[in-house]
PDB file of C-alpha atoms in Angstrom:
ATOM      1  CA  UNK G   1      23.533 -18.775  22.879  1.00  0.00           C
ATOM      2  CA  UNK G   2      19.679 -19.419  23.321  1.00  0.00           C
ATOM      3  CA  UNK G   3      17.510 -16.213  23.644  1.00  0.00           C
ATOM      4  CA  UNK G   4      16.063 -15.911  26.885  1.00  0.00           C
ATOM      5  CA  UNK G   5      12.498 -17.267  27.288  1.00  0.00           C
ATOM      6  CA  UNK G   6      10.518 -13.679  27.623  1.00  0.00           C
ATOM      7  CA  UNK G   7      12.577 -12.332  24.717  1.00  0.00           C
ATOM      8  CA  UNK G   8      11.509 -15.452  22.716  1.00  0.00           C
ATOM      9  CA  UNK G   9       8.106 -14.535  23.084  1.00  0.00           C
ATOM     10  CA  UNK G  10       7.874 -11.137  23.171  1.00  0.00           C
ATOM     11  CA  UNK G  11       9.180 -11.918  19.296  1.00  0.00           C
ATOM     12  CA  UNK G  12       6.923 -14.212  18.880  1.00  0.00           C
ATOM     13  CA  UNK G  13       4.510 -11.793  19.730  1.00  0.00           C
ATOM     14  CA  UNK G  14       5.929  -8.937  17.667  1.00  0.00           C
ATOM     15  CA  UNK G  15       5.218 -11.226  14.833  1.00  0.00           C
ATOM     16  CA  UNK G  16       2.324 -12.454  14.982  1.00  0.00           C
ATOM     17  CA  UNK G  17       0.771  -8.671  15.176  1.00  0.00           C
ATOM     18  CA  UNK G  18       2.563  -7.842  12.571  1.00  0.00           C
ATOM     19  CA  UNK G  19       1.181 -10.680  10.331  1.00  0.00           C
ATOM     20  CA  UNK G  20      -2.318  -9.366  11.913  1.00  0.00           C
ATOM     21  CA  UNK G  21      -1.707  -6.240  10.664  1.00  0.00           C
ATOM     22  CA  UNK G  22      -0.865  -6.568   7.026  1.00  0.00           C
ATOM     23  CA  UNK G  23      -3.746  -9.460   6.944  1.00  0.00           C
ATOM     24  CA  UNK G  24      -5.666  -6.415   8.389  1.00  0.00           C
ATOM     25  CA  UNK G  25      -4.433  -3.706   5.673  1.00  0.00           C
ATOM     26  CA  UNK G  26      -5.041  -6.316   2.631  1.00  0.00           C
ATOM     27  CA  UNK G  27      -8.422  -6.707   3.479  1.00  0.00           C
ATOM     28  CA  UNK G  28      -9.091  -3.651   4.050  1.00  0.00           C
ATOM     29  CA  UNK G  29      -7.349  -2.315   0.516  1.00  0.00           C
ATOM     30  CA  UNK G  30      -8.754  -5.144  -1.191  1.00  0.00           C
ATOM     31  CA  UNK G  31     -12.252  -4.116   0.192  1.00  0.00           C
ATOM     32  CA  UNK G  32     -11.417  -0.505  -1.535  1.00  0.00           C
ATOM     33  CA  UNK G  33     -10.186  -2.021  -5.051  1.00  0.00           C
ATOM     34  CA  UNK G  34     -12.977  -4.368  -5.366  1.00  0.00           C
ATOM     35  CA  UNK G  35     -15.884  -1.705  -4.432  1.00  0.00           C
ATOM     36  CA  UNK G  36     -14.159   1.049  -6.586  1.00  0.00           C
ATOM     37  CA  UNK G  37     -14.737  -1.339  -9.977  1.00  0.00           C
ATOM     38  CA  UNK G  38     -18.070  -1.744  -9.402  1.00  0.00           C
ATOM     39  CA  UNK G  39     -21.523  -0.003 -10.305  1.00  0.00           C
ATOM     40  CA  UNK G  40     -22.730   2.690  -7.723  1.00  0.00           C
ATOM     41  CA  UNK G  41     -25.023   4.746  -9.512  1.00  0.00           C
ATOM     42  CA  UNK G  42     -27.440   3.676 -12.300  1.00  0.00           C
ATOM     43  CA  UNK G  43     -28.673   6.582 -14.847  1.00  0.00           C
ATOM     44  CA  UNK G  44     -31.930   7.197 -16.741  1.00  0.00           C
ATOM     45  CA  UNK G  45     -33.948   9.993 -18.531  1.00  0.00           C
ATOM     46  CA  UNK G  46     -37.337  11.264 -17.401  1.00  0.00           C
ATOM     47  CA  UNK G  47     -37.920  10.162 -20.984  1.00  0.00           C
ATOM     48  CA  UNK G  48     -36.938   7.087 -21.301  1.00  0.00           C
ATOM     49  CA  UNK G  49     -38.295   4.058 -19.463  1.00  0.00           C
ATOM     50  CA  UNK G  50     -36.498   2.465 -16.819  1.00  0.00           C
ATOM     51  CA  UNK G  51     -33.082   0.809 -17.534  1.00  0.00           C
ATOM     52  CA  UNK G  52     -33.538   2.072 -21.223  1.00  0.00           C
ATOM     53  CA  UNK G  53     -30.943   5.116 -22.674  1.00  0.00           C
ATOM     54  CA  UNK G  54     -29.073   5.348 -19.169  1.00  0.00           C
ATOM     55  CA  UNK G  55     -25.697   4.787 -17.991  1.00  0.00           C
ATOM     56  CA  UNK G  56     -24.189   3.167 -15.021  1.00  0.00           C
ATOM     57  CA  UNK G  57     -21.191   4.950 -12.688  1.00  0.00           C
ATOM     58  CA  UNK G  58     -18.719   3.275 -11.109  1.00  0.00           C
ATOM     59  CA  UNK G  59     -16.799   4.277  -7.684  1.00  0.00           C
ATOM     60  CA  UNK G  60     -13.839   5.353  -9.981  1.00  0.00           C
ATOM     61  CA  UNK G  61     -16.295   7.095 -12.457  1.00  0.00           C
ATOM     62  CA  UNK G  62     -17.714   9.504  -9.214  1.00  0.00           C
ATOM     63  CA  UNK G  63     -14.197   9.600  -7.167  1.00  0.00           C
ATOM     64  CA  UNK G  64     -11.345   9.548  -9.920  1.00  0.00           C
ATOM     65  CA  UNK G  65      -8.619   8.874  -6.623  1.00  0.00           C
ATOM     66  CA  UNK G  66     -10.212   6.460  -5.070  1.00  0.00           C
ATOM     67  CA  UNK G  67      -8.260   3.277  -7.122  1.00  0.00           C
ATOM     68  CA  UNK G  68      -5.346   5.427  -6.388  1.00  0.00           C
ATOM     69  CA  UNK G  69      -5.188   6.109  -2.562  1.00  0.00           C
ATOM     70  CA  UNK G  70      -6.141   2.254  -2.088  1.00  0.00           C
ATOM     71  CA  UNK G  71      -2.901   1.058  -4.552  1.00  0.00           C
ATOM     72  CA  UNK G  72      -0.933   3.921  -2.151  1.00  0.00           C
ATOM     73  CA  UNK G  73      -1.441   2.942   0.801  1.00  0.00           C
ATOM     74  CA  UNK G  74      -0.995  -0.545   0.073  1.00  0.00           C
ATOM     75  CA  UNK G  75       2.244   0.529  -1.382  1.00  0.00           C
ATOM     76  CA  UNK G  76       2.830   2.589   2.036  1.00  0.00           C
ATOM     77  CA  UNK G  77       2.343  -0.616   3.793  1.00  0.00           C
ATOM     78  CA  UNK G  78       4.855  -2.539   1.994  1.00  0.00           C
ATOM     79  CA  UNK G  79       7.591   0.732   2.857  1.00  0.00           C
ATOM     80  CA  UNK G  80       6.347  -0.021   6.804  1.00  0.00           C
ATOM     81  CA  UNK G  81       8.050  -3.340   6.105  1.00  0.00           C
ATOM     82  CA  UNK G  82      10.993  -1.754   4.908  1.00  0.00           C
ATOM     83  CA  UNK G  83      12.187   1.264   7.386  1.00  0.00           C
ATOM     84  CA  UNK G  84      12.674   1.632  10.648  1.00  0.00           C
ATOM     85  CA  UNK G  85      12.249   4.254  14.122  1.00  0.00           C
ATOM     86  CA  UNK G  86      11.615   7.261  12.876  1.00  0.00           C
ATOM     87  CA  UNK G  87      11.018   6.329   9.209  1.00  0.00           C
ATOM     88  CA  UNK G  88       8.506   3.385   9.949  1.00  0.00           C
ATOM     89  CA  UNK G  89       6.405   5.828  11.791  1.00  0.00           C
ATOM     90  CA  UNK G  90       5.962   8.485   9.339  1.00  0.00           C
ATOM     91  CA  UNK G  91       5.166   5.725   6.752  1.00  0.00           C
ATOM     92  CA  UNK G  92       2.581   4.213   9.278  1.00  0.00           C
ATOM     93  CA  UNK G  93       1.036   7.743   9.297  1.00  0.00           C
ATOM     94  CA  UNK G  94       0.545   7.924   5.081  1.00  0.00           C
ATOM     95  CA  UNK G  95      -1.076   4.877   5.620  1.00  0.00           C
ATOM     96  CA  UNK G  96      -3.317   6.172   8.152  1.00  0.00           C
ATOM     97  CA  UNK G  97      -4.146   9.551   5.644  1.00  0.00           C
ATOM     98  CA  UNK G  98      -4.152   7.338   2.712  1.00  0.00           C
ATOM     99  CA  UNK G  99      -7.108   5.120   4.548  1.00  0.00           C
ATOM    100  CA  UNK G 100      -8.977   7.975   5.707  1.00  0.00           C
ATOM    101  CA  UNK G 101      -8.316   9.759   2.081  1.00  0.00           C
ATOM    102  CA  UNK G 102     -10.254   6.364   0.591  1.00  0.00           C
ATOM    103  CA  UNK G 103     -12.862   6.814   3.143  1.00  0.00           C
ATOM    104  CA  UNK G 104     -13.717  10.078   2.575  1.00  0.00           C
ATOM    105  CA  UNK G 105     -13.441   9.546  -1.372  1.00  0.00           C
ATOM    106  CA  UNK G 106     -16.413   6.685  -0.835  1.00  0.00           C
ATOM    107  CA  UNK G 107     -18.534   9.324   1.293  1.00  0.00           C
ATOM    108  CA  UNK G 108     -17.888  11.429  -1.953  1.00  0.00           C
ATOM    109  CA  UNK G 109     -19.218   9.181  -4.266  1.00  0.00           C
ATOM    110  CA  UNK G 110     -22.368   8.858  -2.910  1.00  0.00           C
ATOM    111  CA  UNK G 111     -23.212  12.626  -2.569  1.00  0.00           C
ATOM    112  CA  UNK G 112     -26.357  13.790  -4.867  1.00  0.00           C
ATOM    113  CA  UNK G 113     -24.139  16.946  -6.376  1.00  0.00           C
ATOM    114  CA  UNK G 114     -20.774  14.187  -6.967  1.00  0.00           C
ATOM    115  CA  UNK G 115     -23.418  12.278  -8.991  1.00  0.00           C
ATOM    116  CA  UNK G 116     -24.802  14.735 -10.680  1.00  0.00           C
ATOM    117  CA  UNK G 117     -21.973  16.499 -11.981  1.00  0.00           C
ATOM    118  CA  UNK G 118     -20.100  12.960 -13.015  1.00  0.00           C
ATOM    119  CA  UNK G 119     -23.350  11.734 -14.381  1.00  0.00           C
ATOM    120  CA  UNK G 120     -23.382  15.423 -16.975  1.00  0.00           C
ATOM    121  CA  UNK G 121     -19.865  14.213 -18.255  1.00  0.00           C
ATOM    122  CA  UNK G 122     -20.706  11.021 -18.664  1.00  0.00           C
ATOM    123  CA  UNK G 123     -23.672  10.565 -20.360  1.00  0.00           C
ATOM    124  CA  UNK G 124     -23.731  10.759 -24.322  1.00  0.00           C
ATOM    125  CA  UNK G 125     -25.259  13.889 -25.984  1.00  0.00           C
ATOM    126  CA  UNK G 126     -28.058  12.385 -26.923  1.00  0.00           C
ATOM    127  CA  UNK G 127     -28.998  11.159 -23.967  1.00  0.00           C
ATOM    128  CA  UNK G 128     -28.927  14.179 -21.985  1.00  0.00           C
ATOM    129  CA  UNK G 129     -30.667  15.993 -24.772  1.00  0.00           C
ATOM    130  CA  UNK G 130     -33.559  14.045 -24.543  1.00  0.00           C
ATOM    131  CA  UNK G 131     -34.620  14.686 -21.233  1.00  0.00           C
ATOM    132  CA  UNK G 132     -33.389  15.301 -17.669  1.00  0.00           C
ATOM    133  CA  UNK G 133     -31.140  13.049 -15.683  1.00  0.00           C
ATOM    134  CA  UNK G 134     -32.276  10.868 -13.127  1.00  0.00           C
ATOM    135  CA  UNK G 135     -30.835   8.694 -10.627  1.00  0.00           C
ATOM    136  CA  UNK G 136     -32.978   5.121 -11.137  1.00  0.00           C
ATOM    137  CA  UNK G 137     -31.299   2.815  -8.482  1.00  0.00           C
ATOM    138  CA  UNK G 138     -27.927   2.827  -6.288  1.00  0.00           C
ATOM    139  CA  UNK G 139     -26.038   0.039  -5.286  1.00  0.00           C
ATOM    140  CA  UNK G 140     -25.585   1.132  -1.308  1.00  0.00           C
ATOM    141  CA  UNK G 141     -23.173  -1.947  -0.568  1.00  0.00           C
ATOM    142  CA  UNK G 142     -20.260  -1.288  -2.551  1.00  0.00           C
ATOM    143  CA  UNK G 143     -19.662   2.743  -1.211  1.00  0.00           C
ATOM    144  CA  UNK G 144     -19.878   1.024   2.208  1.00  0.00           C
ATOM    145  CA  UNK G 145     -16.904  -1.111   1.698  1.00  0.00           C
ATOM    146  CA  UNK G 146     -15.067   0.724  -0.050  1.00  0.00           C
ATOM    147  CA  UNK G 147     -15.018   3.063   3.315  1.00  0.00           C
ATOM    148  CA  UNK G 148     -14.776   0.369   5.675  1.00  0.00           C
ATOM    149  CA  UNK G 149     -11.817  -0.524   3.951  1.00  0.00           C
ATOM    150  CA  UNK G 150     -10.841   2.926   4.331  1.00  0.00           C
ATOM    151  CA  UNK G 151     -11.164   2.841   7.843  1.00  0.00           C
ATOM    152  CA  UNK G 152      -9.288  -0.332   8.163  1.00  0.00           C
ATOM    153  CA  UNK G 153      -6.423   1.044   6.227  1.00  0.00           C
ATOM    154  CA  UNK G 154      -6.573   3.890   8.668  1.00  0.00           C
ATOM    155  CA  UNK G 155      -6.959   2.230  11.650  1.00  0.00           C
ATOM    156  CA  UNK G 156      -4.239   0.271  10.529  1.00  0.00           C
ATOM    157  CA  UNK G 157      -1.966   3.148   9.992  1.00  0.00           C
ATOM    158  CA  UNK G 158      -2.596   4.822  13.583  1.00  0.00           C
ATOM    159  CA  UNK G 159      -1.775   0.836  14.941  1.00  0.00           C
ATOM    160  CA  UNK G 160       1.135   0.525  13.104  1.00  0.00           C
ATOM    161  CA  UNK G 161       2.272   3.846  14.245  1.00  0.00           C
ATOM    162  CA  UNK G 162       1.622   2.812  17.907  1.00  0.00           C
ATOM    163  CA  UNK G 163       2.959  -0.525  17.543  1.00  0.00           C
ATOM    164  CA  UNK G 164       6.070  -1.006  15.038  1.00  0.00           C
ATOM    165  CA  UNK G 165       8.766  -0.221  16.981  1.00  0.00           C
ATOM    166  CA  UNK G 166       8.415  -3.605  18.266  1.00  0.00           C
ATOM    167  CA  UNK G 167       7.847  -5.523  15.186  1.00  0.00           C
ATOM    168  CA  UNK G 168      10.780  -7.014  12.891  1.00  0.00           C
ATOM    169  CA  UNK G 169      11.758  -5.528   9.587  1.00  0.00           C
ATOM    170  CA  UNK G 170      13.455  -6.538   6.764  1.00  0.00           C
ATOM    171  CA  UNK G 171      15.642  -3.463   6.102  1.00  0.00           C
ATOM    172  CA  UNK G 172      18.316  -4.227   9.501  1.00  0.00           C
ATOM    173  CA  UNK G 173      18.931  -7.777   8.207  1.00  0.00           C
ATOM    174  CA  UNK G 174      19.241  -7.105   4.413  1.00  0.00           C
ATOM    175  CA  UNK G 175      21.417  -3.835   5.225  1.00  0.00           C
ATOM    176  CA  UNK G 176      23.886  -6.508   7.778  1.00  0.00           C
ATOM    177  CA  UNK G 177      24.268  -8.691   5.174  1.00  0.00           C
ATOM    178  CA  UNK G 178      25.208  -6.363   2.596  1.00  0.00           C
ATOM    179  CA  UNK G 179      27.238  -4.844   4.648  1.00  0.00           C
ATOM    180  CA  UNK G 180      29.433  -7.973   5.324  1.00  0.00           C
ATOM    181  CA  UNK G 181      29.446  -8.878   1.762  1.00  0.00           C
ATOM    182  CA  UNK G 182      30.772  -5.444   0.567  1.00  0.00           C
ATOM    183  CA  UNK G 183      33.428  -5.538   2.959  1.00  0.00           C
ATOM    184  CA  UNK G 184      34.674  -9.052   2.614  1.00  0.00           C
ATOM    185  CA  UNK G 185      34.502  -8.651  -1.072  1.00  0.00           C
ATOM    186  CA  UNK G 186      36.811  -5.326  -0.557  1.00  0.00           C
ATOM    187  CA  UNK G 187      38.681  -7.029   1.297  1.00  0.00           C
ATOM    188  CA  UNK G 188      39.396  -9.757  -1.342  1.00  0.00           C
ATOM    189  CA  UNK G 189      39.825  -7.244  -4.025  1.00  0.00           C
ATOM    190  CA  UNK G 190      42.494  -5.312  -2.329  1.00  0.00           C
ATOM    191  CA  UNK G 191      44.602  -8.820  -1.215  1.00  0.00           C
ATOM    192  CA  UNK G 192      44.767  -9.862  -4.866  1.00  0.00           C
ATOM    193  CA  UNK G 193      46.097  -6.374  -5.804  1.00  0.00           C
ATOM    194  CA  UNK G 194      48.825  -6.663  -3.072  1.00  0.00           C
ATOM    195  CA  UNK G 195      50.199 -10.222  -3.938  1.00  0.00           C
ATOM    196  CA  UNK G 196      49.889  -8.840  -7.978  1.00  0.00           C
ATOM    197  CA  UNK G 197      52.599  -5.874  -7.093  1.00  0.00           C
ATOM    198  CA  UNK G 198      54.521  -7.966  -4.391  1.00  0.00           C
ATOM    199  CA  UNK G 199      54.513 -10.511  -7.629  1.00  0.00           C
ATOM    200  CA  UNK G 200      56.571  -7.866  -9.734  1.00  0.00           C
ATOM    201  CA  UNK G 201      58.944  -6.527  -7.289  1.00  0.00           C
ATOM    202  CA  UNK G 202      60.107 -10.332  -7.066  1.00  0.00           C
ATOM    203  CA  UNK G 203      60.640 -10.113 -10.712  1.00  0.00           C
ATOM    204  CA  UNK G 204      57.707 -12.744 -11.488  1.00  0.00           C
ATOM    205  CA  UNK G 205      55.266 -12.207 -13.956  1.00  0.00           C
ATOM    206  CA  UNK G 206      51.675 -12.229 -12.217  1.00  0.00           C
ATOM    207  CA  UNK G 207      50.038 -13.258 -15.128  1.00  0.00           C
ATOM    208  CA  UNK G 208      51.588 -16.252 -15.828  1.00  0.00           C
TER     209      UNK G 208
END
């Protein structure tokens, strides 16, 4: 029987904002991973000149967590796919802390006393011994996206939250089918163990 029109495109609907929405979350975790590699912060001395005995700092170098909220929620997107009702909504929600969580890690990063205490542990001995730390340049862009694709990932979350009761999952049809398959192959299993016995109360040998 052919699904009534409006239900027909109220799923057709439901899926195409759901494909928005994870095209939405890898974008905006792939914003995070890609900013979180690269150089923030370049070092120098008051001693040396410029670009000579320094040090460079990534986003990972000044926010240790920020690599791992972005691979989390990411993860907490793919579990979105994969519950339902109550489930899919509490999921949607770590997504939507896991964003912000990036977000805030990238405001981090960029703080003068973040830089300044990351730059004291990273810098070699004899570099900070031969004169005082100094910040020569900083690479604005890549803190920005890294918390724009915070914000994505938490807009995303609160949307998904809003929204995903309407969207399919995977979960409902993988859980049907494993369900008939268990059964049927019970079922199987306990009709060969019947005709075995009936087999030997007849006198037969089943095995022959």
């Amino acid at each position: 029987m052919t699904a009534p029109a409006p239900a027909r495109d109220q799923a057709r609907t439901a899926r195409r904002t759901l494909l928005a929405w994870l095209a939405a979350c890898a974008v905006g975790g792939g914003l995070a991973l890609l900013a979180a590699g690269r150089v923030w912060v370049t070092l120098g001395t008051a001693d040396s000149p410029a670009g000579a005995g320094g040090g460079s700092l990534t986003g990972n170098d000044l926010v240790a967590w920020l690599t791992p909220a972005a691979l989390a929620a990411l993860a907490a997107v793919l579990a979105v796919l994969a519950t339902r009702a109550v489930a899919r909504r509490v999921t949607s929600a770590v997504v939507a802390l896991l964003g912000a969580a990036v977000a805030a890690g990238a405001w981090d990063g960029t703080r003068g006393a973040t830089v300044a205490s990351v730059a004291a542990r990273h810098m070699t001995t004899a570099v900070t011994s031969s004169g005082h730390i100094s910040v020569e340049s900083r690479a604005w862009v890549w803190p920005v996206l890294a918390a724009v694709g915070g914000l994505v990932l938490a807009g995303a979350g609160v949307a998904a939250a809003a929204l995903s009761v309407r969207w399919p999952g995977m979960s409902s049809r993988y859980e049907r089918g494993a369900g008939r398959a268990g059964t049927s192959g019970a079922t199987r299993v306990k009709d060969a163990d019947r005709a075995m016995w009936d087999a030997i109360d007849e006198g037969e040998d089943p095995t022959a």
